[in-house]
Phi, psi and omega in degrees: 000137182281163182303319183299320179293321178298321178293321177296314179300312179299318181295321177296314181294326180271356182056050185235133177301152181211143174216140178239088179053031178078351180283313176249128179227120176249123179243120181257143176220090185066235179277351183262157177204164173226136176242121177251140175235117183052039177084357179258130179282106182265343179209144175210133173248125179223110184063233180270004184254141174239122181253124181235135180207148179268353177055027179084359180258092182269068184245166177298322180294314178300315180300316183294324179290315178298316181293328176295318177297316178301317179295316181297327184261005181056044179261125185279054178235152175227130176263131178247136179264167182088160180050038178091348181079141179198162176256143172249137178221177181301330182268009174120198185267137179236112184280062178223157177254018184214134174214140172251123186241125178274113184290337180278311183269348181065032178259141176252136177244111187273138182219000000 
């Protein structure tokens, strides 16, 4: 894991805003947060819901940021880049760039 992902994970756990030269911006508001990558919101936690999306950017950088958020929130999903981008979960591969995950019930809603 790269240094930037470790900083994102630490910032989420500490509920502390973070910015990396304006490219990555994490804004925390209590237990909620939003993570932007190059101006695109790739992750948002609001209440018990975690929203993850690749915003059409199926790149290694997008994947590493989404996966850092999943690790910080103990969410058992992995985003893979290339071939259109997709999420992997215990029930298999989901060819979508968007998932809404309920942190309380541990259910994923694929979109």
